[in-house]
Short mmCIF file of C-alpha atoms in Angstrom, two decimals:
data_model
loop_
_atom_site.label_atom_id
_atom_site.label_comp_id
_atom_site.label_asym_id
_atom_site.label_seq_id
_atom_site.Cartn_x
_atom_site.Cartn_y
_atom_site.Cartn_z
CA MET A 1 -18.88 9.85 -1.04
CA ALA A 2 -20.64 9.66 2.12
CA LEU A 3 -24.83 8.78 1.11
CA LEU A 4 -25.74 9.57 3.95
CA ARG A 5 -26.64 13.30 5.57
CA ASP A 6 -24.97 13.60 8.25
CA GLU A 7 -27.84 13.70 10.80
CA ASP A 8 -28.85 10.35 9.43
CA ARG A 9 -25.68 9.20 9.72
CA LYS A 10 -26.05 9.82 14.07
CA TYR A 11 -29.82 9.06 14.00
CA LEU A 12 -28.71 5.03 12.61
CA GLU A 13 -25.62 5.19 15.06
CA ASN A 14 -27.66 5.48 18.01
CA LEU A 15 -30.59 3.58 16.91
CA PHE A 16 -27.75 0.40 16.27
CA LYS A 17 -26.20 1.42 19.65
CA GLU A 18 -29.80 1.07 20.87
CA ASN A 19 -31.01 -1.56 19.97
CA LEU A 20 -28.04 -3.70 18.09
CA LYS A 21 -27.47 -6.76 20.41
CA ASP A 22 -25.64 -9.69 18.64
CA LYS A 23 -23.09 -8.97 15.78
CA VAL A 24 -24.60 -9.48 12.22
CA LYS A 25 -22.76 -10.35 9.13
CA ILE A 26 -23.86 -8.79 6.02
CA ILE A 27 -22.56 -11.18 3.04
CA LEU A 28 -22.32 -9.36 -0.30
CA PHE A 29 -22.65 -10.80 -3.78
CA SER A 30 -20.91 -8.45 -6.36
CA GLU A 31 -18.92 -7.95 -8.91
CA LYS A 32 -15.00 -7.19 -8.28
CA SER A 33 -14.61 -4.87 -11.68
CA SER A 34 -17.99 -2.79 -10.49
CA GLY A 35 -17.84 0.88 -10.52
CA SER A 36 -14.63 0.40 -13.17
CA LYS A 37 -15.08 1.68 -16.65
CA LEU A 38 -13.15 -1.63 -18.06
CA TYR A 39 -15.51 -3.72 -20.04
CA ILE A 40 -14.81 -6.78 -19.63
CA PRO A 41 -16.00 -9.36 -22.51
CA GLY A 42 -18.14 -12.01 -20.78
CA ARG A 43 -19.13 -10.09 -17.94
CA ILE A 44 -22.79 -9.52 -16.79
CA GLU A 45 -23.48 -6.33 -16.31
CA CYS A 46 -24.43 -4.99 -12.79
CA PRO A 47 -25.33 -0.94 -13.00
CA TYR A 48 -26.43 -0.97 -9.23
CA CYS A 49 -22.98 -3.40 -7.60
CA GLN A 50 -20.90 -0.41 -6.21
CA GLN A 51 -24.16 1.63 -4.91
CA THR A 52 -25.57 -1.64 -3.26
CA ARG A 53 -21.63 -2.28 -2.16
CA GLU A 54 -21.24 1.77 -0.63
CA ILE A 55 -24.92 1.45 0.77
CA LEU A 56 -23.58 -1.36 2.87
CA GLU A 57 -19.83 0.02 3.45
CA GLU A 58 -22.11 3.16 5.50
CA VAL A 59 -24.00 0.89 7.08
CA VAL A 60 -21.41 -1.25 8.73
CA SER A 61 -19.80 1.64 9.71
CA LEU A 62 -22.05 2.59 12.14
CA SER A 63 -21.62 0.16 14.38
CA GLU A 64 -18.81 -2.47 15.48
CA LEU A 65 -21.76 -5.25 15.71
CA LEU A 66 -21.52 -5.24 12.17
CA GLU A 67 -19.09 -6.56 9.11
CA LEU A 68 -19.36 -6.68 5.69
CA GLU A 69 -18.22 -9.64 3.49
CA VAL A 70 -18.03 -9.39 -0.38
CA HIS A 71 -17.70 -11.84 -2.86
CA ASP A 72 -17.61 -12.23 -6.53
CA PHE A 73 -20.53 -13.91 -7.92
CA LEU A 74 -18.70 -15.28 -10.61
CA ALA A 75 -15.36 -16.67 -9.26
CA GLU A 76 -16.95 -17.61 -6.36
CA GLU A 77 -19.50 -19.21 -8.51
CA ILE A 78 -19.27 -22.47 -5.82
CA LEU A 79 -20.27 -20.53 -2.41
CA ALA A 80 -22.89 -18.41 -4.91
CA LYS A 81 -24.57 -21.68 -5.66
CA LYS A 82 -24.29 -22.96 -2.40
CA TYR A 83 -26.31 -19.67 -0.64
CA GLY A 84 -28.85 -19.62 -3.91
CA ILE A 85 -27.53 -17.07 -5.06
CA ASP A 86 -28.16 -16.50 -9.17
CA LYS A 87 -28.46 -12.67 -9.50
CA ILE A 88 -26.83 -9.62 -8.34
CA PRO A 89 -26.03 -7.51 -6.34
CA ALA A 90 -27.34 -10.13 -3.32
CA ILE A 91 -27.23 -9.34 0.43
CA LEU A 92 -27.65 -12.06 2.81
CA PHE A 93 -27.49 -12.03 6.96
CA GLN A 94 -25.11 -14.25 8.67
CA LYS A 95 -25.50 -14.16 12.38
CA ASP A 96 -23.47 -16.91 14.44
CA ASP A 97 -22.68 -18.80 12.49
CA GLU A 98 -25.82 -18.83 10.47
CA VAL A 99 -26.51 -17.84 7.34
CA LEU A 100 -30.91 -16.68 6.70
CA ASN A 101 -32.69 -17.67 4.38
CA LEU A 102 -33.46 -13.64 3.90
CA ARG A 103 -32.54 -11.81 0.90
CA PHE A 104 -32.14 -9.11 -0.89
CA PHE A 105 -31.62 -8.90 -4.40
CA GLY A 106 -30.62 -5.85 -6.38
CA ILE A 107 -30.13 -2.48 -4.77
CA PRO A 108 -32.31 -1.52 -1.05
CA SER A 109 -32.24 1.90 -1.27
CA GLY A 110 -35.36 4.33 -1.60
CA TYR A 111 -37.91 2.75 0.64
CA GLU A 112 -36.77 -0.13 1.12
CA PHE A 113 -33.41 1.43 2.89
CA SER A 114 -35.66 0.95 6.08
CA THR A 115 -36.10 -2.46 5.30
CA LEU A 116 -32.79 -3.23 5.09
CA ILE A 117 -32.11 -1.37 8.47
CA GLU A 118 -35.15 -2.81 10.37
CA ASP A 119 -34.16 -6.45 9.02
CA ILE A 120 -30.63 -5.40 10.99
CA VAL A 121 -32.36 -4.81 14.16
CA ASP A 122 -34.82 -7.71 14.06
CA ILE A 123 -31.95 -10.25 13.01
CA SER A 124 -29.79 -8.57 15.67
CA ARG A 125 -31.75 -9.15 18.12
CA GLY A 126 -32.95 -12.21 17.16
CA GLU A 127 -36.75 -11.24 17.35
CA THR A 128 -40.21 -10.12 14.91
CA HIS A 129 -42.93 -8.19 15.37
CA LEU A 130 -45.11 -10.91 13.64
CA SER A 131 -47.81 -12.07 15.87
CA GLU A 132 -48.70 -14.77 17.97
CA LYS A 133 -50.79 -15.74 15.97
CA THR A 134 -49.08 -16.14 12.69
CA LYS A 135 -45.84 -17.22 14.41
CA ASN A 136 -47.90 -20.57 15.86
CA PHE A 137 -49.09 -20.80 12.41
CA LEU A 138 -45.14 -20.95 11.09
CA LYS A 139 -44.38 -23.55 13.60
CA THR A 140 -46.70 -26.20 12.13
CA LEU A 141 -45.02 -25.29 8.69
CA THR A 142 -43.22 -28.95 7.35
CA LYS A 143 -42.45 -28.55 3.47
CA PRO A 144 -40.07 -25.62 2.35
CA VAL A 145 -41.99 -22.05 1.05
CA HIS A 146 -40.03 -19.81 -1.75
CA ILE A 147 -41.61 -16.22 -0.98
CA GLN A 148 -40.31 -13.67 -3.41
CA VAL A 149 -41.43 -10.34 -2.89
CA PHE A 150 -41.29 -7.30 -6.65
CA VAL A 151 -40.60 -3.99 -5.46
CA THR A 152 -39.44 -0.56 -7.10
CA PRO A 153 -37.13 1.66 -4.55
CA THR A 154 -40.17 4.03 -5.04
CA CYS A 155 -43.24 2.47 -3.30
CA PRO A 156 -44.24 3.33 -0.01
CA TYR A 157 -46.23 0.44 0.39
CA CYS A 158 -43.46 -2.13 -0.32
CA PRO A 159 -41.34 -1.98 2.35
CA ARG A 160 -44.37 -3.41 4.54
CA ALA A 161 -44.73 -6.88 2.55
CA VAL A 162 -40.62 -6.79 1.96
CA ARG A 163 -40.58 -7.02 6.13
CA LEU A 164 -43.47 -9.06 6.06
CA ALA A 165 -41.94 -12.03 4.20
CA HIS A 166 -38.77 -11.51 5.62
CA GLN A 167 -40.22 -11.79 9.17
CA MET A 168 -40.86 -15.10 8.59
CA ALA A 169 -37.99 -16.51 7.05
CA MET A 170 -36.81 -15.11 10.25
CA GLU A 171 -39.51 -17.26 12.13
CA ASN A 172 -39.06 -20.76 10.22
CA LYS A 173 -36.02 -21.36 8.34
CA LEU A 174 -37.86 -23.48 5.57
CA ILE A 175 -39.21 -20.33 4.35
CA THR A 176 -37.24 -18.44 1.97
CA ALA A 177 -37.35 -14.86 1.67
CA ASP A 178 -36.70 -12.76 -0.83
CA MET A 179 -36.51 -9.07 -2.42
CA ILE A 180 -36.81 -8.41 -5.92
CA GLU A 181 -35.47 -4.52 -7.49
CA ALA A 182 -37.77 -5.09 -10.06
CA ILE A 183 -36.52 -3.10 -12.35
CA GLU A 184 -32.98 -4.54 -12.19
CA PHE A 185 -34.92 -8.17 -13.03
CA PRO A 186 -36.74 -6.93 -15.79
CA HIS A 187 -36.55 -11.11 -17.10
CA LEU A 188 -38.16 -11.95 -13.96
CA ALA A 189 -41.19 -9.28 -14.05
CA GLU A 190 -41.21 -10.20 -17.39
CA LYS A 191 -41.78 -13.97 -16.07
CA TYR A 192 -43.88 -13.30 -12.93
CA GLN A 193 -46.11 -10.70 -14.92
CA VAL A 194 -45.04 -7.62 -12.66
CA SER A 195 -46.02 -4.56 -13.78
CA GLY A 196 -47.08 -3.03 -10.22
CA VAL A 197 -45.72 -3.14 -6.94
CA PRO A 198 -45.47 -4.78 -4.26
CA LYS A 199 -46.32 -8.13 -6.21
CA SER A 200 -45.17 -11.46 -4.23
CA ILE A 201 -44.53 -14.91 -5.47
CA ILE A 202 -45.34 -17.77 -2.72
CA ASN A 203 -44.20 -20.62 -4.05
CA GLU A 204 -44.56 -20.28 -8.28
CA THR A 205 -48.00 -20.62 -8.03
CA VAL A 206 -50.18 -18.22 -5.32
CA GLU A 207 -49.88 -14.46 -6.54
CA VAL A 208 -50.02 -11.48 -3.41
CA GLU A 209 -50.61 -8.27 -5.37
CA GLY A 210 -50.48 -5.30 -3.09
CA ALA A 211 -49.05 -5.04 1.07
CA VAL A 212 -52.40 -7.04 2.05
CA PRO A 213 -52.37 -7.48 5.74
CA GLU A 214 -51.08 -9.96 7.72
CA ASP A 215 -53.41 -12.49 8.73
CA ILE A 216 -54.27 -12.10 4.93
CA PHE A 217 -50.32 -12.98 3.90
CA VAL A 218 -50.55 -15.71 6.10
CA GLU A 219 -53.58 -16.79 4.92
CA TYR A 220 -52.26 -16.53 0.83
CA VAL A 221 -49.05 -18.64 1.87
CA LYS A 222 -51.46 -22.04 3.09
CA SER A 223 -53.02 -21.93 -0.04
CA ALA A 224 -49.22 -22.38 -1.48
CA ILE A 225 -48.74 -25.11 0.78
CA LYS A 226 -51.73 -26.98 -0.46
CA ALA A 227 -51.46 -26.30 -4.21
CA MET B 1 -29.60 7.40 -6.09
CA ASP B 2 -33.21 9.65 -4.50
CA PHE B 3 -32.70 8.85 -1.50
CA LEU B 4 -32.40 6.46 0.99
CA LEU B 5 -35.87 6.52 3.95
CA ILE B 6 -34.66 5.92 7.09
CA PRO B 7 -36.08 4.37 9.35
CA ARG B 8 -38.78 5.18 12.81
CA LYS B 9 -37.55 3.77 16.62
CA GLU B 10 -39.52 1.52 17.75
CA GLU B 11 -41.39 3.57 20.84
CA GLU B 12 -42.64 2.68 24.32
CA ILE B 13 -45.87 3.91 24.18
CA GLU B 14 -48.51 4.42 26.83
CA LYS B 15 -52.04 3.05 27.24
CA GLU B 16 -53.67 6.79 28.15
CA GLN B 17 -52.75 9.73 25.85
CA ASP B 18 -53.68 13.22 25.91
CA VAL B 19 -54.45 12.89 21.98
CA ILE B 20 -54.39 10.31 19.34
CA ILE B 21 -54.35 11.61 15.69
CA ILE B 22 -55.67 8.72 13.22
CA GLY B 23 -53.41 8.96 10.25
CA GLY B 24 -50.39 10.23 9.50
CA GLY B 25 -50.72 12.44 6.38
CA PRO B 26 -49.75 15.71 6.30
CA ALA B 27 -52.91 16.87 8.18
CA GLY B 28 -52.28 14.09 10.94
CA LEU B 29 -48.58 15.34 11.42
CA THR B 30 -49.90 19.61 11.11
CA ALA B 31 -51.58 18.04 13.94
CA GLY B 32 -49.33 17.05 15.93
CA ILE B 33 -46.11 19.18 15.63
CA TYR B 34 -48.93 21.54 17.22
CA THR B 35 -50.75 19.42 19.83
CA GLY B 36 -46.97 18.79 20.82
CA ARG B 37 -46.29 22.20 21.16
CA ALA B 38 -49.61 22.54 23.57
CA ARG B 39 -47.00 20.12 26.16
CA LEU B 40 -49.78 17.40 24.87
CA LYS B 41 -49.08 13.72 25.03
CA THR B 42 -50.00 12.69 21.70
CA LEU B 43 -50.33 9.41 19.32
CA LEU B 44 -50.25 9.33 15.88
CA ILE B 45 -51.47 6.46 14.59
CA GLU B 46 -50.60 5.47 10.75
CA GLU B 47 -51.87 2.09 8.70
CA SER B 48 -48.92 2.53 5.89
CA SER B 49 -46.74 5.28 5.19
CA ILE B 50 -45.89 8.73 6.80
CA GLY B 51 -47.33 11.26 4.56
CA GLY B 52 -50.77 9.60 3.25
CA LEU B 53 -51.36 10.31 -0.52
CA ALA B 54 -48.72 13.38 -0.48
CA SER B 55 -45.45 11.21 -0.16
CA LEU B 56 -47.41 9.47 -3.56
CA THR B 57 -46.52 12.61 -5.20
CA ALA B 58 -43.19 12.98 -7.29
CA THR B 59 -43.03 16.77 -6.92
CA ILE B 60 -45.39 19.18 -5.37
CA GLU B 61 -45.43 22.73 -7.17
CA ASN B 62 -47.35 24.27 -5.51
CA TYR B 63 -46.74 24.22 -1.49
CA PRO B 64 -46.01 27.71 -0.76
CA GLY B 65 -42.25 28.54 -0.33
CA PHE B 66 -40.63 26.32 -2.24
CA PRO B 67 -40.47 27.61 -5.74
CA GLU B 68 -38.06 25.20 -6.89
CA GLY B 69 -40.82 22.35 -5.60
CA ILE B 70 -40.79 19.96 -3.25
CA THR B 71 -40.89 15.66 -3.41
CA GLY B 72 -43.80 14.28 -1.51
CA LYS B 73 -41.56 12.15 0.48
CA GLU B 74 -38.93 15.00 1.07
CA LEU B 75 -42.02 16.47 3.10
CA SER B 76 -43.39 13.65 4.69
CA ARG B 77 -40.03 12.98 6.05
CA ARG B 78 -39.34 16.71 7.14
CA LEU B 79 -42.88 16.89 8.73
CA GLU B 80 -42.48 13.55 10.47
CA GLU B 81 -39.40 14.63 11.89
CA GLN B 82 -41.35 17.89 13.22
CA ALA B 83 -44.12 16.02 14.85
CA LYS B 84 -41.40 14.43 16.07
CA LYS B 85 -39.27 16.88 18.01
CA PHE B 86 -42.27 18.16 19.94
CA GLY B 87 -42.64 15.13 21.19
CA THR B 88 -45.42 13.44 18.60
CA LYS B 89 -45.30 9.29 19.42
CA ILE B 90 -45.93 7.35 15.98
CA LEU B 91 -47.33 3.93 15.94
CA ASP B 92 -47.10 1.67 13.16
CA ALA B 93 -50.39 0.25 13.33
CA LYS B 94 -53.84 -0.14 12.14
CA VAL B 95 -57.50 1.38 13.68
CA LEU B 96 -60.06 -1.48 14.04
CA SER B 97 -62.82 0.78 15.71
CA LEU B 98 -63.47 4.18 17.51
CA THR B 99 -65.29 4.02 20.34
CA LEU B 100 -66.64 6.17 23.61
CA ASP B 101 -66.63 5.25 26.55
CA GLY B 102 -67.23 8.36 28.36
CA ILE B 103 -65.03 11.39 28.23
CA TRP B 104 -62.43 8.55 26.70
CA LYS B 105 -62.21 7.71 23.91
CA ILE B 106 -61.27 4.30 22.79
CA VAL B 107 -58.98 3.29 19.76
CA GLU B 108 -58.16 -0.24 19.39
CA THR B 109 -55.40 -0.94 17.09
CA THR B 110 -54.11 -4.39 15.37
CA LYS B 111 -51.62 -3.19 17.93
CA GLY B 112 -53.93 -2.22 20.81
CA ILE B 113 -56.27 -0.52 22.74
CA TYR B 114 -55.64 3.23 23.59
CA ARG B 115 -57.37 5.84 24.88
CA ALA B 116 -57.51 9.57 25.67
CA PRO B 117 -59.60 12.29 25.75
CA SER B 118 -59.40 13.33 22.24
CA VAL B 119 -58.90 11.99 19.02
CA ILE B 120 -58.04 13.97 15.51
CA ILE B 121 -59.71 11.81 12.17
CA CYS B 122 -56.92 12.58 9.60
CA SER B 123 -57.84 9.27 7.82
CA GLY B 124 -57.98 10.81 4.40
CA THR B 125 -59.11 9.03 0.99
CA LYS B 126 -58.19 6.30 -0.98
CA PRO B 127 -58.30 6.83 -4.75
CA LYS B 128 -61.71 5.93 -6.05
CA LYS B 129 -61.80 3.44 -8.03
CA LEU B 130 -64.08 3.44 -11.25
CA GLY B 131 -65.57 0.23 -10.74
CA ILE B 132 -65.93 -1.37 -14.38
CA PRO B 133 -65.43 -4.88 -15.61
CA GLY B 134 -61.48 -5.89 -15.87
CA GLU B 135 -59.98 -2.81 -12.82
CA ARG B 136 -60.10 -5.54 -10.46
CA GLU B 137 -58.91 -8.53 -11.91
CA PHE B 138 -55.93 -6.78 -14.13
CA LEU B 139 -54.85 -4.65 -10.68
CA GLY B 140 -50.52 -5.04 -10.62
CA LYS B 141 -51.29 -6.42 -14.93
CA GLY B 142 -51.35 -2.80 -15.64
CA VAL B 143 -54.09 -1.54 -13.80
CA SER B 144 -52.41 1.05 -11.17
CA TYR B 145 -53.48 4.00 -8.67
CA CYS B 146 -49.71 4.83 -8.19
CA ALA B 147 -47.18 6.46 -10.46
CA VAL B 148 -44.53 6.21 -8.81
CA CYS B 149 -44.58 3.14 -7.93
CA ASP B 150 -45.46 1.31 -10.78
CA GLY B 151 -44.57 4.01 -13.97
CA ALA B 152 -41.46 2.37 -14.62
CA PHE B 153 -42.84 -0.54 -15.89
CA PHE B 154 -43.78 1.28 -18.55
CA ILE B 155 -40.34 2.75 -20.39
CA GLY B 156 -41.37 2.71 -24.34
CA LYS B 157 -44.52 1.70 -24.13
CA LYS B 158 -48.12 3.47 -24.13
CA VAL B 159 -50.21 4.22 -21.28
CA ALA B 160 -53.49 6.06 -20.24
CA VAL B 161 -54.53 8.00 -17.28
CA VAL B 162 -58.10 8.16 -16.80
CA GLY B 163 -59.51 11.43 -15.29
CA GLY B 164 -59.41 15.10 -15.57
CA GLY B 165 -57.77 16.73 -11.89
CA ASP B 166 -55.20 18.04 -11.06
CA ALA B 167 -53.62 13.86 -9.66
CA ALA B 168 -54.46 12.59 -12.93
CA VAL B 169 -52.81 15.77 -15.32
CA GLU B 170 -49.88 15.47 -13.00
CA GLU B 171 -48.71 11.40 -12.93
CA ALA B 172 -49.70 11.83 -16.43
CA LEU B 173 -47.09 14.04 -16.94
CA TYR B 174 -45.10 12.36 -14.33
CA LEU B 175 -45.54 8.58 -16.87
CA THR B 176 -44.00 10.70 -19.64
CA HIS B 177 -40.39 9.83 -17.69
CA PHE B 178 -41.15 5.80 -18.63
CA ALA B 179 -43.79 5.42 -20.88
CA GLU B 180 -43.74 6.54 -25.11
CA GLU B 181 -47.66 7.60 -25.10
CA VAL B 182 -49.73 8.57 -22.18
CA TYR B 183 -53.50 9.21 -23.23
CA ILE B 184 -55.27 11.14 -20.79
CA ILE B 185 -59.05 10.02 -21.19
CA HIS B 186 -61.42 12.42 -19.71
CA ARG B 187 -65.30 12.31 -19.32
CA ARG B 188 -64.97 16.07 -20.38
CA ASP B 189 -64.04 18.19 -22.94
CA GLU B 190 -61.86 20.45 -20.91
CA LEU B 191 -60.01 19.41 -17.69
CA ARG B 192 -60.32 20.73 -14.33
CA ALA B 193 -56.48 20.77 -13.21
CA GLU B 194 -54.72 24.31 -12.57
CA LYS B 195 -53.51 26.10 -15.60
CA ILE B 196 -50.25 25.64 -14.99
CA THR B 197 -50.16 21.56 -14.85
CA GLN B 198 -52.86 21.96 -18.26
CA GLU B 199 -50.08 23.90 -20.09
CA LYS B 200 -47.62 21.56 -19.24
CA ALA B 201 -49.70 18.93 -20.62
CA PHE B 202 -51.06 20.69 -23.37
CA SER B 203 -46.80 20.91 -24.75
CA ASN B 204 -45.80 17.70 -23.63
CA PRO B 205 -45.37 15.94 -27.24
CA LYS B 206 -45.94 12.58 -25.81
CA ILE B 207 -49.47 13.48 -23.96
CA LYS B 208 -52.17 12.94 -26.01
CA PHE B 209 -55.99 13.51 -25.35
CA LEU B 210 -59.35 11.54 -25.66
CA TRP B 211 -61.70 14.17 -24.51
CA SER B 212 -65.48 13.66 -24.30
CA HIS B 213 -64.50 9.65 -23.56
CA ILE B 214 -65.46 6.83 -20.84
CA VAL B 215 -63.66 3.53 -20.06
CA LYS B 216 -66.23 0.81 -20.24
CA LYS B 217 -63.67 -2.40 -19.45
CA ILE B 218 -60.03 -3.07 -19.36
CA GLU B 219 -59.48 -6.62 -21.34
CA GLY B 220 -56.38 -8.50 -22.21
CA ASP B 221 -55.43 -12.08 -21.57
CA LYS B 222 -52.76 -11.94 -18.58
CA LYS B 223 -52.29 -8.68 -18.32
CA VAL B 224 -54.23 -5.20 -19.55
CA GLU B 225 -53.90 -5.40 -23.45
CA ARG B 226 -57.04 -2.81 -24.47
CA LEU B 227 -59.83 -0.64 -23.21
CA ILE B 228 -62.59 -0.14 -24.13
CA LEU B 229 -64.14 3.20 -24.21
CA GLU B 230 -67.11 5.41 -25.34
CA ASP B 231 -67.52 7.97 -27.31
CA LEU B 232 -69.77 10.01 -24.93
CA LYS B 233 -70.79 12.53 -27.82
CA THR B 234 -71.47 10.15 -30.67
CA LYS B 235 -72.29 7.03 -28.24
CA GLU B 236 -69.74 4.89 -30.85
CA GLU B 237 -67.70 2.29 -28.89
CA LYS B 238 -64.33 2.01 -29.37
CA ILE B 239 -61.16 -0.35 -28.71
CA PHE B 240 -58.09 1.31 -27.80
CA PRO B 241 -55.20 -0.72 -27.66
CA VAL B 242 -52.25 0.12 -24.32
CA ASP B 243 -50.08 -1.34 -22.16
CA GLY B 244 -51.56 -0.10 -19.06
CA VAL B 245 -54.45 2.15 -17.24
CA PHE B 246 -53.65 4.02 -14.85
CA ILE B 247 -56.88 5.48 -12.85
CA TYR B 248 -57.50 9.06 -10.74
CA ILE B 249 -60.51 9.72 -10.82
CA GLY B 250 -61.31 11.25 -7.60
CA LEU B 251 -60.68 10.14 -3.91
CA THR B 252 -63.15 8.91 -1.39
CA PRO B 253 -63.00 8.90 1.78
CA GLN B 254 -61.43 6.03 4.70
CA THR B 255 -64.67 6.21 7.14
CA GLU B 256 -65.95 3.33 7.20
CA LEU B 257 -64.91 3.01 10.77
CA TYR B 258 -66.60 6.10 11.76
CA SER B 259 -70.18 6.03 10.09
CA SER B 260 -72.14 5.16 12.66
CA LEU B 261 -70.21 7.77 15.47
CA LEU B 262 -70.09 10.91 13.38
CA LYS B 263 -72.06 12.80 10.89
CA LEU B 264 -70.90 12.17 7.47
CA ASP B 265 -72.11 13.70 3.85
CA GLU B 266 -74.32 12.38 1.55
CA ASN B 267 -70.16 10.89 0.05
CA GLY B 268 -68.89 9.71 3.30
CA PHE B 269 -67.39 12.55 4.19
CA ILE B 270 -66.94 13.68 8.01
CA ILE B 271 -68.93 17.34 8.67
CA THR B 272 -66.99 19.46 10.82
CA ASP B 273 -67.70 22.96 12.02
CA GLU B 274 -64.59 25.41 11.70
CA ASN B 275 -62.75 24.81 14.24
CA MET B 276 -62.37 20.65 12.97
CA GLN B 277 -65.17 19.56 15.34
CA THR B 278 -67.12 17.06 14.47
CA SER B 279 -70.54 15.73 15.50
CA VAL B 280 -68.84 14.00 19.20
CA PRO B 281 -67.27 16.59 21.42
CA GLY B 282 -63.72 16.37 21.10
CA ILE B 283 -63.46 14.60 18.18
CA PHE B 284 -62.33 16.66 15.75
CA ALA B 285 -61.44 16.61 12.22
CA ALA B 286 -58.78 17.20 9.57
CA GLY B 287 -57.76 17.36 6.19
CA ASP B 288 -58.77 15.62 2.76
CA VAL B 289 -61.45 13.00 5.13
CA ARG B 290 -64.04 16.57 5.90
CA VAL B 291 -66.68 18.06 4.05
CA LYS B 292 -64.05 20.86 2.65
CA SER B 293 -64.26 22.51 -0.73
CA LEU B 294 -60.30 22.33 -1.71
CA ARG B 295 -58.21 19.09 -1.01
CA GLN B 296 -54.77 20.75 -1.14
CA ILE B 297 -51.22 19.77 1.49
CA VAL B 298 -51.61 23.82 2.21
CA THR B 299 -55.18 23.09 3.16
CA ALA B 300 -54.39 19.90 5.76
CA LEU B 301 -51.87 21.47 7.16
CA SER B 302 -53.97 24.51 8.12
CA ASP B 303 -56.66 22.38 8.83
CA GLY B 304 -54.44 20.08 10.98
CA ALA B 305 -53.00 23.55 12.78
CA ILE B 306 -56.73 24.47 13.35
CA ALA B 307 -57.47 20.63 15.21
CA GLY B 308 -54.80 20.83 17.19
CA VAL B 309 -55.57 23.83 18.28
CA SER B 310 -59.11 22.81 19.04
CA ALA B 311 -57.93 20.13 20.63
CA THR B 312 -55.98 21.70 23.26
CA LYS B 313 -58.48 23.81 23.87
CA TYR B 314 -60.88 21.34 24.39
CA LEU B 315 -58.99 19.27 27.23
CA GLU B 316 -58.28 23.21 28.87
CA GLU B 317 -62.51 22.82 29.00
CA ILE B 318 -62.89 19.63 30.35
CA LYS B 319 -59.78 19.70 32.65
CA PHE B 320 -61.32 22.89 33.68
CA LYS B 321 -64.91 21.41 34.40
CA GLY B 322 -63.05 18.41 36.00
CA GLY B 323 -63.96 16.41 33.17
CA ILE B 324 -60.86 13.49 33.69
#
């Protein structure tokens, strides 16, 4: 069943046609049996894997420049480890044989669907919308930075926080930026004390509540590097 | 799946506009529909999410013409589509200042400077804070102003909603989808919310009321664990254990940028006449941000329409006088 309405499909088709430049491969780590009613003992449950796959299949069908590659999280453990995937559904992006350090953990639905589309456009065009000041700061990084942004699909403020982190990861490979759908990963929400979104965790040490402006977020990144 | 939000296209936007609308809630989008239809070059600037506060409402039940109700995000999406259909362009940026240069109104944003002879301010309101210890400290750790964003973190838990107006009671009802117990804490002994909403709340077994109580402090270790309440009638203080607290005690206007330029009332709302004209010719205000008696989506739309038409008339007048 098509998830997108006809008018939205047409709109996105046109948006991709006008804006995509280079090929982007979307890599999904999922579970093979997702969607099946068969219960397999020992297999982890992934209630949103099937829907995530359906969304991505529909998105890649809208442009010849997009491609989807699906991997089974358990059967392809080594590959999952290589990409640092420890939970599913997980979405990564590959451009020119290089896998980028920005990921979606959990379903990109609701407001986060727009994040997914905007990410795809930026990756394909090889450009971000960050300010020159931010870009210059990101060039000075010497150590890895890990940004985890917790969201819910019904949070209108959340895409701003995820987009900011993802664009930072596009600018510098030392940054890994993850969207984490908090409701799907309650153990992480619990671990990081998330009961409001968006909430960003930088290098496990610095917490940012809310969608803060770009320059303020950069200051948080700086303080996480110093910590 | 609820919905998939489709992103906006990045557009080329000219620096010189006929009308600049600040704020993309229902008032701003409606103003854009009217100025767009008047064939005025219109730019709408929104710093957060299109739809404003309306987009945070799970279901809007009193919006005329939709007997089955409409979700805040669906209404916002439709208004946006309609504004764009008639040519309004949308810029995703924060407004930094509004100044005057002769006939021109100069709007400085995080994405450049734009100017137009006419500006419609629809910057709306933001949730009023309680201003008590713990409120800031526990933001995102149990203190929330957005039930649709954060409600799902309180499945099976006990939460408090502070306030007694429409927003407080509606959000309390929404939270019953997740929480086991929802306590409405209100400083008066009756609600101000619409009667029909009150009836729903009174008949919902998950909702309980603490009348004539105020919250003095929000306490906990790493997250909210309890509230310190005062019973206004007995002056007694009590400890009230909760997992979360949602604050809906009213709205405060977002008018800091305009306080030296425009006449505001004592609460900071913009004073306009019935044509939405502010104290500065060519600057209009519409929606929750202005002084008015009823802040609802339907009145915001009405304001937006009037402001759109007033801006159109103003431009015709100054063009007639050779102002541009």
